[in-house]
Amino acid sequence: MRAAFVENGRVVLKEVPKPRPGPGEVLLKVEYALTDGTDLKALLRGHPIIGNGPFGHEYTGIIVALGEGVEGFRVGQRVVGANTGPCFECKMCRVGRYNLCLNLADNMVLGAYAEFLLLPAAVVRTNLYRLPPTLPPKYAPMLEPLACVMHGVDRLNLKGYENVVVIGTGSIASFFVLLLKLQGHRVAVLGRNPKKLSLIAENLQPDEALTYDDHVGRYDVVVESTGRKEVWENLLNYSDRGGKVLLFGGLSSGTFIPFDAHRIHYEELTLVPSFHHTPHSVRRALHILKDHWEKLAFLVSGEFPLERIGEVFSLMVRGEGFKYAIRP
Ligand SMILES: [Zn+2]
């Protein structure tokens, strides 16, 4: 089968053996994979887990083979799932912090830009679902990033907080706008890309859409979704007294950010980091996606066959479009 690999900063297609599912595993024929920012980061600056391996982790497909002992699924079913599953045995899992599972890297889905995709037993057991009939396969792979955003919103615990500013104009920022609006918050979105900002405004109706040239006030809650150092450095400027700041977009190892200790202490500003997703956030993200995928459809900027995946990443490097659907 054909599969895409990252090799020295380039995307290459290779012919590799079709995987066979071991105990608890499931083999899918990939229907759609969606590109995302993590894949782009892996390509541009390397990634500790992806390395030079197969990549792509947002997927939906049809089950073509089941490993020994798999229950609840059968060949021919359309499914969608997350990219990891917790081990339920490590120190973090035992206290319910499944997103921080110490064995995440051993239970990871990698290689969705391929004809077939092998799902690890931990994913099959906890984070794999039948595709809801009302959810078109092209949009279903948004499940995984939406689940991460759902976890971020959970971490904020926003009871009593009203005004939120979401910083960024990518798909992650868009998911935050959708979920926070659904929860009844007043949501502003702030970003530097006017074209993407106006698409978000048109499709998700945030209360305000601001560029850095506009006057940006202070908010009860600030959500960082860009993963850019210069944005992290300015986050407190947007936070009101008593505010919460969600640190969602990750930075590379060894990055240090100075924050104003005086304001953090005397104004009780709370910095809340958020990483990855939990089985609970995946399950709820699927419900949201099933009911609201039409509002998010604008995030799929184009559809390409697997042979043209190189072109897709060139578009992404240039910042064109949100996400692209890859069809093997
Ligand atoms: Zn674990």
CSV table of C-alpha atoms and ligand atoms in Angstrom, one decimal:
chain,number,residue,atom,x,y,z
A,1,MET,CA,0.0,0.0,0.0
A,2,ARG,CA,1.0,3.6,-0.4
A,3,ALA,CA,1.7,5.8,2.7
A,4,ALA,CA,3.1,9.3,3.3
A,5,PHE,CA,6.2,9.8,5.4
A,6,VAL,CA,8.1,12.9,6.7
A,7,GLU,CA,11.7,12.7,5.4
A,8,ASN,CA,14.1,15.5,6.1
A,9,GLY,CA,11.5,18.2,5.9
A,10,ARG,CA,9.8,16.7,2.9
A,11,VAL,CA,6.6,14.6,2.4
A,12,VAL,CA,7.3,11.5,0.4
A,13,LEU,CA,5.0,8.6,-0.7
A,14,LYS,CA,6.4,5.1,-0.2
A,15,GLU,CA,5.2,1.6,-0.9
A,16,VAL,CA,5.0,-0.3,2.4
A,17,PRO,CA,3.4,-3.6,3.4
A,18,LYS,CA,-0.2,-3.5,4.4
A,19,PRO,CA,-0.4,-3.9,8.2
A,20,ARG,CA,-2.1,-6.9,9.8
A,21,PRO,CA,-4.1,-6.3,13.0
A,22,GLY,CA,-2.7,-8.0,16.2
A,23,PRO,CA,-4.8,-8.8,19.3
A,24,GLY,CA,-7.2,-6.0,20.0
A,25,GLU,CA,-6.2,-4.0,16.9
A,26,VAL,CA,-8.4,-2.9,14.0
A,27,LEU,CA,-7.4,-2.3,10.4
A,28,LEU,CA,-9.2,0.5,8.5
A,29,LYS,CA,-9.4,1.4,4.8
A,30,VAL,CA,-8.9,5.1,5.1
A,31,GLU,CA,-11.8,7.1,3.6
A,32,TYR,CA,-10.5,10.6,4.6
A,33,ALA,CA,-7.7,12.0,6.6
A,34,LEU,CA,-7.5,15.7,7.6
A,35,THR,CA,-4.3,17.7,7.8
A,36,ASP,CA,-3.5,19.7,10.9
A,37,GLY,CA,-1.0,22.0,12.5
A,38,THR,CA,0.9,19.3,14.4
A,39,ASP,CA,1.7,17.6,11.1
A,40,LEU,CA,2.9,20.9,9.7
A,41,LYS,CA,5.1,21.4,12.8
A,42,ALA,CA,6.5,17.9,12.3
A,43,LEU,CA,7.4,18.7,8.8
A,44,LEU,CA,9.0,22.1,9.5
A,45,ARG,CA,10.8,21.7,12.8
A,46,GLY,CA,10.7,18.0,13.5
A,47,HIS,CA,8.5,16.2,16.1
A,48,PRO,CA,9.8,14.0,19.0
A,49,ILE,CA,7.2,11.3,18.2
A,50,ILE,CA,6.6,11.5,14.5
A,51,GLY,CA,10.3,11.8,13.6
A,52,ASN,CA,10.9,10.5,10.1
A,53,GLY,CA,7.9,8.1,10.3
A,54,PRO,CA,4.5,7.7,8.8
A,55,PHE,CA,2.2,10.5,9.8
A,56,GLY,CA,-1.4,11.8,9.8
A,57,HIS,CA,-3.6,11.2,12.8
A,58,GLU,CA,-7.1,12.6,11.9
A,59,TYR,CA,-9.0,9.8,10.2
A,60,THR,CA,-12.2,8.1,9.3
A,61,GLY,CA,-12.5,4.8,7.5
A,62,ILE,CA,-14.1,1.4,7.0
A,63,ILE,CA,-13.1,-1.6,9.0
A,64,VAL,CA,-11.5,-4.2,6.8
A,65,ALA,CA,-10.0,-6.6,9.5
A,66,LEU,CA,-10.3,-7.2,13.2
A,67,GLY,CA,-7.6,-8.5,15.5
A,68,GLU,CA,-8.2,-11.3,17.9
A,69,GLY,CA,-10.5,-10.3,20.8
A,70,VAL,CA,-12.0,-7.1,19.4
A,71,GLU,CA,-15.5,-6.6,20.6
A,72,GLY,CA,-18.2,-4.2,19.6
A,73,PHE,CA,-17.1,-3.7,16.0
A,74,ARG,CA,-17.4,-5.7,12.7
A,75,VAL,CA,-15.8,-5.6,9.3
A,76,GLY,CA,-17.6,-3.1,6.9
A,77,GLN,CA,-18.5,-0.6,9.6
A,78,ARG,CA,-17.6,3.1,9.1
A,79,VAL,CA,-15.7,4.4,12.2
A,80,VAL,CA,-14.0,7.5,13.5
A,81,GLY,CA,-11.7,7.8,16.4
A,82,ALA,CA,-9.1,9.7,18.3
A,83,ASN,CA,-5.3,9.2,17.8
A,84,THR,CA,-4.5,7.7,21.2
A,85,GLY,CA,-6.1,5.8,24.0
A,86,PRO,CA,-5.1,5.7,27.7
A,87,CYS,CA,-3.5,2.6,29.2
A,88,PHE,CA,-5.6,2.9,32.4
A,89,GLU,CA,-2.7,1.5,34.4
A,90,CYS,CA,-0.1,4.2,34.8
A,91,LYS,CA,0.1,6.8,37.6
A,92,MET,CA,-1.7,9.5,35.6
A,93,CYS,CA,-4.4,7.2,34.4
A,94,ARG,CA,-5.0,5.9,37.9
A,95,VAL,CA,-5.9,9.5,39.0
A,96,GLY,CA,-8.1,10.0,36.0
A,97,ARG,CA,-5.7,12.3,34.1
A,98,TYR,CA,-6.0,10.2,30.9
A,99,ASN,CA,-4.7,13.0,28.6
A,100,LEU,CA,-1.4,12.7,30.5
A,101,CYS,CA,-1.1,8.9,30.2
A,102,LEU,CA,2.6,7.9,30.5
A,103,ASN,CA,2.1,5.4,27.7
A,104,LEU,CA,0.5,7.7,25.1
A,105,ALA,CA,3.3,7.4,22.7
A,106,ASP,CA,3.0,3.6,22.7
A,107,ASN,CA,-0.7,3.7,21.8
A,108,MET,CA,-0.6,6.3,19.0
A,109,VAL,CA,-2.3,6.3,15.6
A,110,LEU,CA,0.2,7.4,13.0
A,111,GLY,CA,0.0,7.0,9.3
A,112,ALA,CA,-3.5,8.2,8.3
A,113,TYR,CA,-2.1,9.6,5.0
A,114,ALA,CA,-2.2,6.1,3.6
A,115,GLU,CA,-4.5,3.5,2.0
A,116,PHE,CA,-4.8,1.5,5.2
A,117,LEU,CA,-4.4,2.4,8.9
A,118,LEU,CA,-3.8,0.2,11.9
A,119,LEU,CA,-5.5,1.3,15.1
A,120,PRO,CA,-3.8,0.3,18.4
A,121,ALA,CA,-5.8,-1.8,20.9
A,122,ALA,CA,-5.9,1.1,23.4
A,123,VAL,CA,-7.6,3.3,20.8
A,124,VAL,CA,-10.1,0.6,19.8
A,125,ARG,CA,-11.0,-0.1,23.4
A,126,THR,CA,-11.7,3.5,24.4
A,127,ASN,CA,-11.7,6.1,21.6
A,128,LEU,CA,-13.2,4.5,18.5
A,129,TYR,CA,-16.8,5.1,17.5
A,130,ARG,CA,-19.2,4.1,14.8
A,131,LEU,CA,-19.6,7.0,12.5
A,132,PRO,CA,-22.9,8.7,13.2
A,133,PRO,CA,-25.1,8.4,10.0
A,134,THR,CA,-25.7,12.2,9.9
A,135,LEU,CA,-21.9,13.0,10.0
A,136,PRO,CA,-20.3,13.0,6.5
A,137,PRO,CA,-17.0,11.1,6.5
A,138,LYS,CA,-15.1,14.1,5.0
A,139,TYR,CA,-15.7,16.2,8.2
A,140,ALA,CA,-15.6,13.4,10.8
A,141,PRO,CA,-11.8,13.4,11.3
A,142,MET,CA,-12.2,16.8,13.0
A,143,LEU,CA,-13.2,14.7,16.0
A,144,GLU,CA,-9.6,14.6,17.4
A,145,PRO,CA,-8.8,18.3,17.4
A,146,LEU,CA,-12.3,19.2,18.6
A,147,ALA,CA,-11.8,16.8,21.5
A,148,CYS,CA,-8.6,18.6,22.5
A,149,VAL,CA,-10.5,21.9,22.4
A,150,MET,CA,-13.3,20.4,24.5
A,151,HIS,CA,-10.7,19.4,27.1
A,152,GLY,CA,-9.3,22.9,27.1
A,153,VAL,CA,-12.8,24.3,27.7
A,154,ASP,CA,-13.2,21.8,30.6
A,155,ARG,CA,-9.9,22.9,32.1
A,156,LEU,CA,-11.1,26.5,32.1
A,157,ASN,CA,-14.1,25.8,34.3
A,158,LEU,CA,-15.8,29.0,33.2
A,159,LYS,CA,-18.7,29.3,35.7
A,160,GLY,CA,-19.0,33.0,36.5
A,161,TYR,CA,-16.8,34.1,33.6
A,162,GLU,CA,-18.3,35.9,30.7
A,163,ASN,CA,-16.1,37.7,28.1
A,164,VAL,CA,-13.6,35.5,26.3
A,165,VAL,CA,-11.0,36.4,23.7
A,166,VAL,CA,-9.7,33.6,21.5
A,167,ILE,CA,-6.4,34.4,19.9
A,168,GLY,CA,-5.7,32.8,16.6
A,169,THR,CA,-7.5,32.3,13.3
A,170,GLY,CA,-6.9,28.6,12.6
A,171,SER,CA,-9.2,25.6,13.0
A,172,ILE,CA,-8.4,25.3,16.7
A,173,ALA,CA,-9.5,29.0,17.3
A,174,SER,CA,-12.7,28.2,15.3
A,175,PHE,CA,-13.5,25.1,17.5
A,176,PHE,CA,-13.1,27.3,20.6
A,177,VAL,CA,-15.4,29.9,19.2
A,178,LEU,CA,-18.0,27.3,18.5
A,179,LEU,CA,-17.8,25.6,21.9
A,180,LEU,CA,-17.7,28.8,23.9
A,181,LYS,CA,-20.6,30.3,22.0
A,182,LEU,CA,-22.6,27.1,22.6
A,183,GLN,CA,-21.9,27.5,26.3
A,184,GLY,CA,-23.4,31.0,26.1
A,185,HIS,CA,-20.2,33.1,26.5
A,186,ARG,CA,-19.5,36.4,24.8
A,187,VAL,CA,-16.7,35.6,22.4
A,188,ALA,CA,-14.2,37.8,20.6
A,189,VAL,CA,-11.6,36.3,18.2
A,190,LEU,CA,-8.3,38.1,17.6
A,191,GLY,CA,-5.9,37.3,14.8
A,192,ARG,CA,-3.6,38.6,12.1
A,193,ASN,CA,-5.1,36.9,9.0
A,194,PRO,CA,-8.0,39.0,7.8
A,195,LYS,CA,-9.2,36.5,5.3
A,196,LYS,CA,-9.5,33.7,7.8
A,197,LEU,CA,-10.9,36.1,10.4
A,198,SER,CA,-13.7,37.0,8.1
A,199,LEU,CA,-14.5,33.3,7.3
A,200,ILE,CA,-14.7,32.6,11.1
A,201,ALA,CA,-16.9,35.6,11.6
A,202,GLU,CA,-19.2,34.6,8.7
A,203,ASN,CA,-19.5,31.0,9.7
A,204,LEU,CA,-19.4,31.0,13.5
A,205,GLN,CA,-20.7,34.5,14.4
A,206,PRO,CA,-18.4,35.5,17.2
A,207,ASP,CA,-19.4,38.7,19.0
A,208,GLU,CA,-16.3,40.5,17.8
A,209,ALA,CA,-13.6,39.8,15.2
A,210,LEU,CA,-10.5,41.8,15.8
A,211,THR,CA,-7.1,42.3,14.2
A,212,TYR,CA,-4.0,43.6,16.0
A,213,ASP,CA,-4.7,47.0,14.4
A,214,ASP,CA,-8.0,47.2,16.3
A,215,HIS,CA,-8.3,48.4,19.9
A,216,VAL,CA,-8.3,45.2,21.9
A,217,GLY,CA,-9.6,45.5,25.5
A,218,ARG,CA,-9.2,43.2,28.5
A,219,TYR,CA,-11.2,40.0,28.9
A,220,ASP,CA,-12.2,37.6,31.7
A,221,VAL,CA,-10.7,34.8,29.8
A,222,VAL,CA,-7.9,34.7,27.2
A,223,VAL,CA,-7.4,31.6,25.0
A,224,GLU,CA,-4.1,31.1,23.2
A,225,SER,CA,-4.4,28.9,20.2
A,226,THR,CA,-1.5,29.9,17.9
A,227,GLY,CA,1.5,28.1,19.5
A,228,ARG,CA,3.6,31.2,18.7
A,229,LYS,CA,6.1,32.6,21.3
A,230,GLU,CA,5.3,36.2,20.5
A,231,VAL,CA,1.7,35.6,21.2
A,232,TRP,CA,2.4,33.9,24.5
A,233,GLU,CA,4.6,36.8,25.5
A,234,ASN,CA,1.7,39.3,25.2
A,235,LEU,CA,-1.1,37.2,26.7
A,236,LEU,CA,-1.5,39.0,30.0
A,237,ASN,CA,-2.1,42.3,28.1
A,238,TYR,CA,-5.5,40.9,27.2
A,239,SER,CA,-6.4,39.5,30.7
A,240,ASP,CA,-8.6,41.4,33.1
A,241,ARG,CA,-8.2,41.4,36.8
A,242,GLY,CA,-9.1,37.9,38.2
A,243,GLY,CA,-8.8,36.5,34.7
A,244,LYS,CA,-7.9,33.1,33.4
A,245,VAL,CA,-5.5,32.4,30.5
A,246,LEU,CA,-5.7,29.1,28.7
A,247,LEU,CA,-2.3,28.0,27.3
A,248,PHE,CA,-3.4,25.7,24.4
A,249,GLY,CA,-1.0,26.1,21.5
A,250,GLY,CA,2.2,24.3,22.5
A,251,LEU,CA,5.8,25.7,22.1
A,252,SER,CA,8.9,23.7,21.5
A,253,SER,CA,11.1,22.4,24.3
A,254,GLY,CA,13.4,24.9,25.9
A,255,THR,CA,11.1,27.9,25.3
A,256,PHE,CA,10.9,30.3,28.2
A,257,ILE,CA,8.3,33.1,28.6
A,258,PRO,CA,8.5,35.9,31.1
A,259,PHE,CA,5.3,36.9,32.8
A,260,ASP,CA,4.6,39.9,35.0
A,261,ALA,CA,4.7,38.3,38.5
A,262,HIS,CA,3.2,41.4,40.1
A,263,ARG,CA,0.0,41.2,38.0
A,264,ILE,CA,-0.3,37.4,38.4
A,265,HIS,CA,-0.2,37.8,42.2
A,266,TYR,CA,-2.1,41.0,42.9
A,267,GLU,CA,-4.7,40.4,40.3
A,268,GLU,CA,-5.0,36.7,40.8
A,269,LEU,CA,-4.5,35.8,37.2
A,270,THR,CA,-4.7,32.1,36.6
A,271,LEU,CA,-2.6,30.4,33.9
A,272,VAL,CA,-4.2,27.2,32.8
A,273,PRO,CA,-2.3,24.8,30.5
A,274,SER,CA,-4.2,22.3,28.4
A,275,PHE,CA,-2.9,19.3,26.5
A,276,HIS,CA,-4.5,16.6,24.4
A,277,HIS,CA,-7.9,15.0,25.1
A,278,THR,CA,-9.6,12.5,27.4
A,279,PRO,CA,-12.0,9.7,26.6
A,280,HIS,CA,-14.7,11.9,28.1
A,281,SER,CA,-13.9,14.9,25.9
A,282,VAL,CA,-13.7,12.6,22.8
A,283,ARG,CA,-17.2,11.3,23.4
A,284,ARG,CA,-18.7,14.7,23.9
A,285,ALA,CA,-16.8,16.1,20.9
A,286,LEU,CA,-18.4,13.5,18.7
A,287,HIS,CA,-21.9,14.6,19.9
A,288,ILE,CA,-21.0,18.2,19.1
A,289,LEU,CA,-19.6,17.4,15.7
A,290,LYS,CA,-22.6,15.2,14.8
A,291,ASP,CA,-24.9,18.2,15.4
A,292,HIS,CA,-22.8,21.1,14.3
A,293,TRP,CA,-20.5,19.9,11.5
A,294,GLU,CA,-22.2,22.1,8.9
A,295,LYS,CA,-21.0,25.2,10.8
A,296,LEU,CA,-17.4,23.8,10.8
A,297,ALA,CA,-17.5,22.6,7.1
A,298,PHE,CA,-15.7,25.8,6.0
A,299,LEU,CA,-12.6,24.5,7.8
A,300,VAL,CA,-12.0,21.9,5.1
A,301,SER,CA,-10.4,24.2,2.5
A,302,GLY,CA,-10.0,21.5,-0.2
A,303,GLU,CA,-9.9,17.8,-1.1
A,304,PHE,CA,-6.9,16.1,-2.7
A,305,PRO,CA,-6.0,12.5,-3.6
A,306,LEU,CA,-3.1,11.0,-1.6
A,307,GLU,CA,-0.7,11.4,-4.6
A,308,ARG,CA,-0.9,15.2,-4.2
A,309,ILE,CA,-0.2,15.3,-0.5
A,310,GLY,CA,3.1,17.2,-1.2
A,311,GLU,CA,1.1,20.0,-2.8
A,312,VAL,CA,-1.2,20.2,0.1
A,313,PHE,CA,1.7,20.7,2.6
A,314,SER,CA,3.1,23.4,0.2
A,315,LEU,CA,-0.3,25.2,0.6
A,316,MET,CA,-0.1,24.9,4.3
A,317,VAL,CA,3.4,26.2,4.5
A,318,ARG,CA,2.2,29.3,2.7
A,319,GLY,CA,-0.6,29.6,5.3
A,320,GLU,CA,-3.3,29.0,2.7
A,321,GLY,CA,-6.5,27.3,3.9
A,322,PHE,CA,-7.4,25.8,7.3
A,323,LYS,CA,-7.4,22.0,6.8
A,324,TYR,CA,-7.3,19.8,3.8
A,325,ALA,CA,-9.0,16.5,3.2
A,326,ILE,CA,-6.8,13.7,1.8
A,327,ARG,CA,-8.5,10.9,0.1
A,328,PRO,CA,-6.4,7.8,-0.6
B,1,ZN,ZN,-1.8,5.6,31.3
